[in-house]
PDB file of C-alpha atoms in Angstrom:
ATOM      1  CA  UNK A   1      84.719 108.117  94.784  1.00  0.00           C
ATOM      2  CA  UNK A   2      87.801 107.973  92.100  1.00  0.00           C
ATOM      3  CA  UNK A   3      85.533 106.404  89.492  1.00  0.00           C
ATOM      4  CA  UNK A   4      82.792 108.381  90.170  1.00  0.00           C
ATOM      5  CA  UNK A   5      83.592 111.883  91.067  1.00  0.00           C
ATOM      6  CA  UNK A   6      87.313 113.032  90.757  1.00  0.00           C
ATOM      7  CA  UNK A   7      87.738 111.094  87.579  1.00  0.00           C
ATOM      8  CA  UNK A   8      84.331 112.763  85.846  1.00  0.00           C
ATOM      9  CA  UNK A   9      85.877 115.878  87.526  1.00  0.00           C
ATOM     10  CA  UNK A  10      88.572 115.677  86.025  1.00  0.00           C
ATOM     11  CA  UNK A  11      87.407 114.928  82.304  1.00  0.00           C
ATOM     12  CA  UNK A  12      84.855 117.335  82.295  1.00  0.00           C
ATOM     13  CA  UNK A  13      86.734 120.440  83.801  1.00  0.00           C
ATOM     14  CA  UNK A  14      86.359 123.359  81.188  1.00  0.00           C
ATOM     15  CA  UNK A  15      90.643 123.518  79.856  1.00  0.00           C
ATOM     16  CA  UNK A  16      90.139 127.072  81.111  1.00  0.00           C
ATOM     17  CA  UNK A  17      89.686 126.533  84.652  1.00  0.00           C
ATOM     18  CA  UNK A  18      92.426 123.835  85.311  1.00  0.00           C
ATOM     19  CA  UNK A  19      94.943 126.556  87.134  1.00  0.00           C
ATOM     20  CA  UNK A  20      92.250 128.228  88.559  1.00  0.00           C
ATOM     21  CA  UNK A  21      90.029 124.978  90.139  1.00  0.00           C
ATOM     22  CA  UNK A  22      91.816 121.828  89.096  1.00  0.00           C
ATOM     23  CA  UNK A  23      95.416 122.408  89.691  1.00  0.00           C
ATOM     24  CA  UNK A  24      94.648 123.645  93.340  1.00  0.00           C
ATOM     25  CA  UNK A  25      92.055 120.636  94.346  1.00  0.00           C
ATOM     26  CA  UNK A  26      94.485 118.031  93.006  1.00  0.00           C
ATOM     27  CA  UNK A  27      97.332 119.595  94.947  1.00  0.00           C
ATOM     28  CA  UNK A  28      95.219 118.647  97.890  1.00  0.00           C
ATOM     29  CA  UNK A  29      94.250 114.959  96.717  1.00  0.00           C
ATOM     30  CA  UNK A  30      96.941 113.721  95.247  1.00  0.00           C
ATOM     31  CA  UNK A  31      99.543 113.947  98.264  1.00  0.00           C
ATOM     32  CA  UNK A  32      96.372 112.589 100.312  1.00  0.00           C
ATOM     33  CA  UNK A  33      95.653 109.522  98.261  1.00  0.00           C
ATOM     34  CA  UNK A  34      99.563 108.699  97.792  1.00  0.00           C
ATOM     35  CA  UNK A  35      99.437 108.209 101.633  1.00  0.00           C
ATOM     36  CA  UNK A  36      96.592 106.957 101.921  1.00  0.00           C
ATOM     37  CA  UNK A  37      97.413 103.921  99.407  1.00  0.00           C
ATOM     38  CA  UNK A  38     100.871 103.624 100.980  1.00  0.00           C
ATOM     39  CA  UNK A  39      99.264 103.426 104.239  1.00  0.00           C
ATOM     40  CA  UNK A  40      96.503 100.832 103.317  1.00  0.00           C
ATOM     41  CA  UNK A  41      99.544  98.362 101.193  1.00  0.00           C
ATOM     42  CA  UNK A  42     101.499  98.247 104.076  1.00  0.00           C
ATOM     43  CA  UNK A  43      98.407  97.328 106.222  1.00  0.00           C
ATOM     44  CA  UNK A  44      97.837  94.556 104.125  1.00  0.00           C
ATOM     45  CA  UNK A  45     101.030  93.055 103.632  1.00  0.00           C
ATOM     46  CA  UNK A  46     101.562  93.354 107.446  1.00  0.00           C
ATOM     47  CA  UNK A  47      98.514  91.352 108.090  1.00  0.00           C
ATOM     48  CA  UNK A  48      99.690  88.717 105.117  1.00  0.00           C
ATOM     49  CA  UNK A  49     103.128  88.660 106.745  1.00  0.00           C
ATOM     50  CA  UNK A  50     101.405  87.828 110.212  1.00  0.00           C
ATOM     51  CA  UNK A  51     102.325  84.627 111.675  1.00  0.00           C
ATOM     52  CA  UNK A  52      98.975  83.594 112.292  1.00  0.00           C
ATOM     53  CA  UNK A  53      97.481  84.516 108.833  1.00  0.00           C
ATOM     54  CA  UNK A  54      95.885  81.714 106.920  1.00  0.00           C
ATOM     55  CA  UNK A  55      95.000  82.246 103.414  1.00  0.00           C
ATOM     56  CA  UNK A  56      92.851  79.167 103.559  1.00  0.00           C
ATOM     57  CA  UNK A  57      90.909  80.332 106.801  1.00  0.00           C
ATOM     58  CA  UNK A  58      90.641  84.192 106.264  1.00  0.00           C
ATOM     59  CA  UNK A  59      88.714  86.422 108.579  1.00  0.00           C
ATOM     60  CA  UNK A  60      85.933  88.044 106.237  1.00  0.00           C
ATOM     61  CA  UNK A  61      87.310  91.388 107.277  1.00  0.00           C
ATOM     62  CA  UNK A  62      90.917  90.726 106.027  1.00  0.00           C
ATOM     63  CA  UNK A  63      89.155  89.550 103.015  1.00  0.00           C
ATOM     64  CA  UNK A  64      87.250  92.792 102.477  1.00  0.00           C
ATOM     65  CA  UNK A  65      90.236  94.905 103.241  1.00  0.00           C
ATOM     66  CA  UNK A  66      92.052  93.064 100.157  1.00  0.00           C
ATOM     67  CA  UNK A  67      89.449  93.737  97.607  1.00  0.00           C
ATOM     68  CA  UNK A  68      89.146  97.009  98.692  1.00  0.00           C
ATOM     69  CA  UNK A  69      92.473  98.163  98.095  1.00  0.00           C
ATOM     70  CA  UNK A  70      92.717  96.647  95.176  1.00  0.00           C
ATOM     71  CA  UNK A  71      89.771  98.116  93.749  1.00  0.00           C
ATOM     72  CA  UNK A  72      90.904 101.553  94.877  1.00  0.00           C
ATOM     73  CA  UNK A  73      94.360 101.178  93.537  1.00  0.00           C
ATOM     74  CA  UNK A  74      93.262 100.411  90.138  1.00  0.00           C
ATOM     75  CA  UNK A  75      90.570 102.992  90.404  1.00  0.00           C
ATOM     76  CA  UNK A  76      93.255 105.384  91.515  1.00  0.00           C
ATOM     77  CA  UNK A  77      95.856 105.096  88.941  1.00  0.00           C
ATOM     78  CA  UNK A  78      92.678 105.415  86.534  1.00  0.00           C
ATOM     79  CA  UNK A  79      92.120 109.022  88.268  1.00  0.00           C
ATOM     80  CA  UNK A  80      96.375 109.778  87.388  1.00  0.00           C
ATOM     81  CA  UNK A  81      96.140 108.508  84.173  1.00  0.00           C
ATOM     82  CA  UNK A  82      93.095 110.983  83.511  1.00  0.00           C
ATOM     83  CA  UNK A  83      94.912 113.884  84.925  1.00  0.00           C
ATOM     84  CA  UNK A  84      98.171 113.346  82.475  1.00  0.00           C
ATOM     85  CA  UNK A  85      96.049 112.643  79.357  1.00  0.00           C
ATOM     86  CA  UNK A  86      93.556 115.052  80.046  1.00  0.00           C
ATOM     87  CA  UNK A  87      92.950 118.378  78.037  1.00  0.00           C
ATOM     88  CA  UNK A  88      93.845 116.905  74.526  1.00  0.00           C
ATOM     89  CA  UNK A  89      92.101 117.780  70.982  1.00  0.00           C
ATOM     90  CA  UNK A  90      90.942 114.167  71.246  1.00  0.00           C
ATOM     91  CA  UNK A  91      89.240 114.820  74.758  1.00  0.00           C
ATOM     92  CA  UNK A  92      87.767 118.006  73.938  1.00  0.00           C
ATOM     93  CA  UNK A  93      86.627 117.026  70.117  1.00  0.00           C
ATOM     94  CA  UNK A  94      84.862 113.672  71.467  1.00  0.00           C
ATOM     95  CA  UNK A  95      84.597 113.457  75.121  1.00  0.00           C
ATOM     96  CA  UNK A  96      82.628 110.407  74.999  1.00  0.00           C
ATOM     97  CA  UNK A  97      85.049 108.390  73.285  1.00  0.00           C
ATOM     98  CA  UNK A  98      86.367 105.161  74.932  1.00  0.00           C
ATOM     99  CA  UNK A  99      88.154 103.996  72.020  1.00  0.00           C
ATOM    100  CA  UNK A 100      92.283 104.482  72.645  1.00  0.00           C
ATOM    101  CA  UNK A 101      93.923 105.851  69.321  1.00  0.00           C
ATOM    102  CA  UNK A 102      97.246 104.539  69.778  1.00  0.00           C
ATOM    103  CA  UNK A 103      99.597 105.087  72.536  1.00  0.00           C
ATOM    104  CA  UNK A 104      98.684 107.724  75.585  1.00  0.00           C
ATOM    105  CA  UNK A 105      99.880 110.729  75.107  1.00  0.00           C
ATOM    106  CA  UNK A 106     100.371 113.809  77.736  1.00  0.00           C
ATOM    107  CA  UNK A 107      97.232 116.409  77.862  1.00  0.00           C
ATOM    108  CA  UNK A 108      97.224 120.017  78.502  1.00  0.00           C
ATOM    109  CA  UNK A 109      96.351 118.848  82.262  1.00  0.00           C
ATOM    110  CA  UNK A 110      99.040 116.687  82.514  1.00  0.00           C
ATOM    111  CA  UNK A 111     101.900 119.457  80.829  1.00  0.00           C
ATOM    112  CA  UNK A 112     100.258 121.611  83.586  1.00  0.00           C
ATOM    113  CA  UNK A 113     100.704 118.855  86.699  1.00  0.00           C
ATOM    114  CA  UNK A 114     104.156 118.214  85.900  1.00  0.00           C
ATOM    115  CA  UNK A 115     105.367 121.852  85.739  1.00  0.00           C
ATOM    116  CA  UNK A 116     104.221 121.936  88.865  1.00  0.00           C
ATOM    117  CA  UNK A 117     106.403 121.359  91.428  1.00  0.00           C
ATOM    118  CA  UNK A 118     104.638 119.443  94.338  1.00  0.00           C
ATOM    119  CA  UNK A 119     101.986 117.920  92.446  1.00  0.00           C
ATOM    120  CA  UNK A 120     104.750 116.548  89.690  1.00  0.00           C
ATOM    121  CA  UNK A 121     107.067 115.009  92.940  1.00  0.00           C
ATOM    122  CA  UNK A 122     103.481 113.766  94.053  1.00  0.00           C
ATOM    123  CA  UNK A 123     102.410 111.561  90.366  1.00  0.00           C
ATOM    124  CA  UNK A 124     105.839 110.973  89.838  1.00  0.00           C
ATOM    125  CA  UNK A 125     105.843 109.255  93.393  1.00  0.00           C
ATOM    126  CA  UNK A 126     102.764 107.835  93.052  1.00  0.00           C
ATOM    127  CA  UNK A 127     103.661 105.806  89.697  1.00  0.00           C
ATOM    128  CA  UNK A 128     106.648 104.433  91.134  1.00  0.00           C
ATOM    129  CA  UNK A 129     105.406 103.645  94.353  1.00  0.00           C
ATOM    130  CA  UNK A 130     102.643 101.601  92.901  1.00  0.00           C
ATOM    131  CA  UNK A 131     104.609  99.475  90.372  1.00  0.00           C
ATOM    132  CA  UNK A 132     105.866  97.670  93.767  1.00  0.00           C
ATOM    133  CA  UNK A 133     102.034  97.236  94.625  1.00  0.00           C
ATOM    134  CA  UNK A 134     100.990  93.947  94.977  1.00  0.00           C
ATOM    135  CA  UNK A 135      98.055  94.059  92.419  1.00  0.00           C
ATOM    136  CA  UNK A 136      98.736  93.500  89.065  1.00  0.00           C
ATOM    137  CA  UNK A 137      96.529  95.178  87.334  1.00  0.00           C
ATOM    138  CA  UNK A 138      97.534  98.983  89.054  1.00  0.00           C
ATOM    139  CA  UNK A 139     101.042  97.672  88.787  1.00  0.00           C
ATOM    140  CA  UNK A 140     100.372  97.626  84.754  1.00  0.00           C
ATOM    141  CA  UNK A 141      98.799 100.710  84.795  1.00  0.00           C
ATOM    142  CA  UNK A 142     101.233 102.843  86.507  1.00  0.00           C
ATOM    143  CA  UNK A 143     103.725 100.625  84.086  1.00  0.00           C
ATOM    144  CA  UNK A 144     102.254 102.511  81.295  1.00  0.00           C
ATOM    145  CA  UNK A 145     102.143 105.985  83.078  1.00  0.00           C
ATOM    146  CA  UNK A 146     105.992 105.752  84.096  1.00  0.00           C
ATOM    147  CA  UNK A 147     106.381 105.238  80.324  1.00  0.00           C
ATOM    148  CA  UNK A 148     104.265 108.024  79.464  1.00  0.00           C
ATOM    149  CA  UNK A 149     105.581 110.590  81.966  1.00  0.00           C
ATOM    150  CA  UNK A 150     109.547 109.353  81.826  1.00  0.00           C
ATOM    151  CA  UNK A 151     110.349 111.148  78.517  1.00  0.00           C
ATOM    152  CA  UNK A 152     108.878 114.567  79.476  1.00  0.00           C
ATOM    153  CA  UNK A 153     110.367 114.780  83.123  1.00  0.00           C
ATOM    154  CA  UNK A 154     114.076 114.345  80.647  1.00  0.00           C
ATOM    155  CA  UNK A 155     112.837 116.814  78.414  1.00  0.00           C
ATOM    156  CA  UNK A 156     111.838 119.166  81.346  1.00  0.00           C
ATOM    157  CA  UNK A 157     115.616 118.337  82.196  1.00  0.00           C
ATOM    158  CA  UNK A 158     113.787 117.619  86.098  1.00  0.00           C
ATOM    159  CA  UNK A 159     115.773 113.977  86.000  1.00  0.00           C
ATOM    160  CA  UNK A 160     118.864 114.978  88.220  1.00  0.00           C
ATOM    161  CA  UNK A 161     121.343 111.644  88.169  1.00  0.00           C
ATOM    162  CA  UNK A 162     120.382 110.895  91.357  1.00  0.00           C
ATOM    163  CA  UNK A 163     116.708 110.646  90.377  1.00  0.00           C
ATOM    164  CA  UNK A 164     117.680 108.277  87.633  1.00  0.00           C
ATOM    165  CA  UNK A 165     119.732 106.278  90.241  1.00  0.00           C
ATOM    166  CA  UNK A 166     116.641 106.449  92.644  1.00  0.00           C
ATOM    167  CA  UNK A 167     114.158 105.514  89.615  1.00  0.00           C
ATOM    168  CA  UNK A 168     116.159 102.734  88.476  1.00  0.00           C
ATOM    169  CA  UNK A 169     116.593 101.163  92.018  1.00  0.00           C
ATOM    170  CA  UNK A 170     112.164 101.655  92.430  1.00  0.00           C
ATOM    171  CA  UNK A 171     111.965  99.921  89.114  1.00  0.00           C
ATOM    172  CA  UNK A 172     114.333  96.666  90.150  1.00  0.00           C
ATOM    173  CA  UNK A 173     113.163  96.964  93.324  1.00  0.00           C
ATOM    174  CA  UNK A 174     109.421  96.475  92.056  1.00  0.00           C
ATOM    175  CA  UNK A 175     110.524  93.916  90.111  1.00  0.00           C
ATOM    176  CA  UNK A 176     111.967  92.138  92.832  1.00  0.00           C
ATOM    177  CA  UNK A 177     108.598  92.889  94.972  1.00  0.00           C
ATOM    178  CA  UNK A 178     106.177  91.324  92.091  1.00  0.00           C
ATOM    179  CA  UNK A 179     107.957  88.057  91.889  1.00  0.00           C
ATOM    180  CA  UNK A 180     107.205  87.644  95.757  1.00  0.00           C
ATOM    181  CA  UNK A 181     103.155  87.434  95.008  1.00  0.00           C
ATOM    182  CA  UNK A 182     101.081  85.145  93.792  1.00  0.00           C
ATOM    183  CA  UNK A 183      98.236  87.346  92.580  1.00  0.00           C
ATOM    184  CA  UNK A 184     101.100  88.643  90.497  1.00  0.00           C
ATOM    185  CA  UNK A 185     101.786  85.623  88.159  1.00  0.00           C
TER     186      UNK A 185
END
């Protein structure tokens, strides 16, 4: 449903309806999906953590639940990076363009999502929380939106001392976190 529909949402909102339409339906989805995906990693490392799990004899279920995750954390992180690049000249001069013309840059849509209070806490959170997921892939991708989003959020002056303290312990402690799986390496 990321890939699908938010993300072609997304891309294809008219710039002129993104605090009228966009703004408010992301202020609803985002919060839901960062739960959701903390919800669903903890599930999964619980169930890897399990005494009785056996990566060599794996119920088909357990299985399942893996890919899925995975697929949806990638996925999501796709969605976030089209909300903070969206709304450029690029986008809006070529929207079928795939090609990436040097480094990511923030969109109108994105500017817009991180003046915004909740929904700013809510990518912000959802960046850091999944550079400590165990899929490398996502963990790359929200990498690459930290680094995009970082420099604004100091620019914005948002970045109280105690947010750099708390951003610099998510960072070491997702460090620390990726070393432990073997997807990872």
């Amino acid at each position: 449903m990321n890939r699908t529909f938010f993300k072609s949402f997304i891309t294809k909102c008219p710039v002129v309806c993104y605090t009228s339409v966009l703004l408010p339906v992301l202020r609803q989805l985002c919060p839901f999906m960062l739960l959701h995906m903390k919800e669903r990693w903890n599930y999964l490392i619980k169930v890897r953590e399990n005494p009785s799990f056996d990566e060599d004899n794996t119920d088909s279920q357990e299985v399942l639940d893996d890919v899925i995750i995975r697929v949806m954390a990638r996925e999501y992180m796709d969605t976030v990076k089209a909300i903070l690049t969206s709304g450029k000249a690029s986008d809006i001069n070529n929207e079928n363009s795939n090609t990436v013309d040097g480094p990511a840059a923030l969109g109108l849509l994105g500017e817009q999502a991180l003046a915004d209070g909740t929904l700013s806490t809510c990518m912000v959170g959802t960046c850091l929380s999944a550079l400590s997921w165990p899929d490398s892939p996502a963990s790359s991708k929200a990498c690459n939106l930290v680094e995009l989003i970082l420099p604004r959020l100091i620019e914005q002056g948002s970045l109280s001392p105690e947010d750099a303290n708390s951003l610099m312990m998510t960072v070491l402690k997702a460090f620390q976190d990726m070393g432990h799986h073997e997807a990872n390496n």
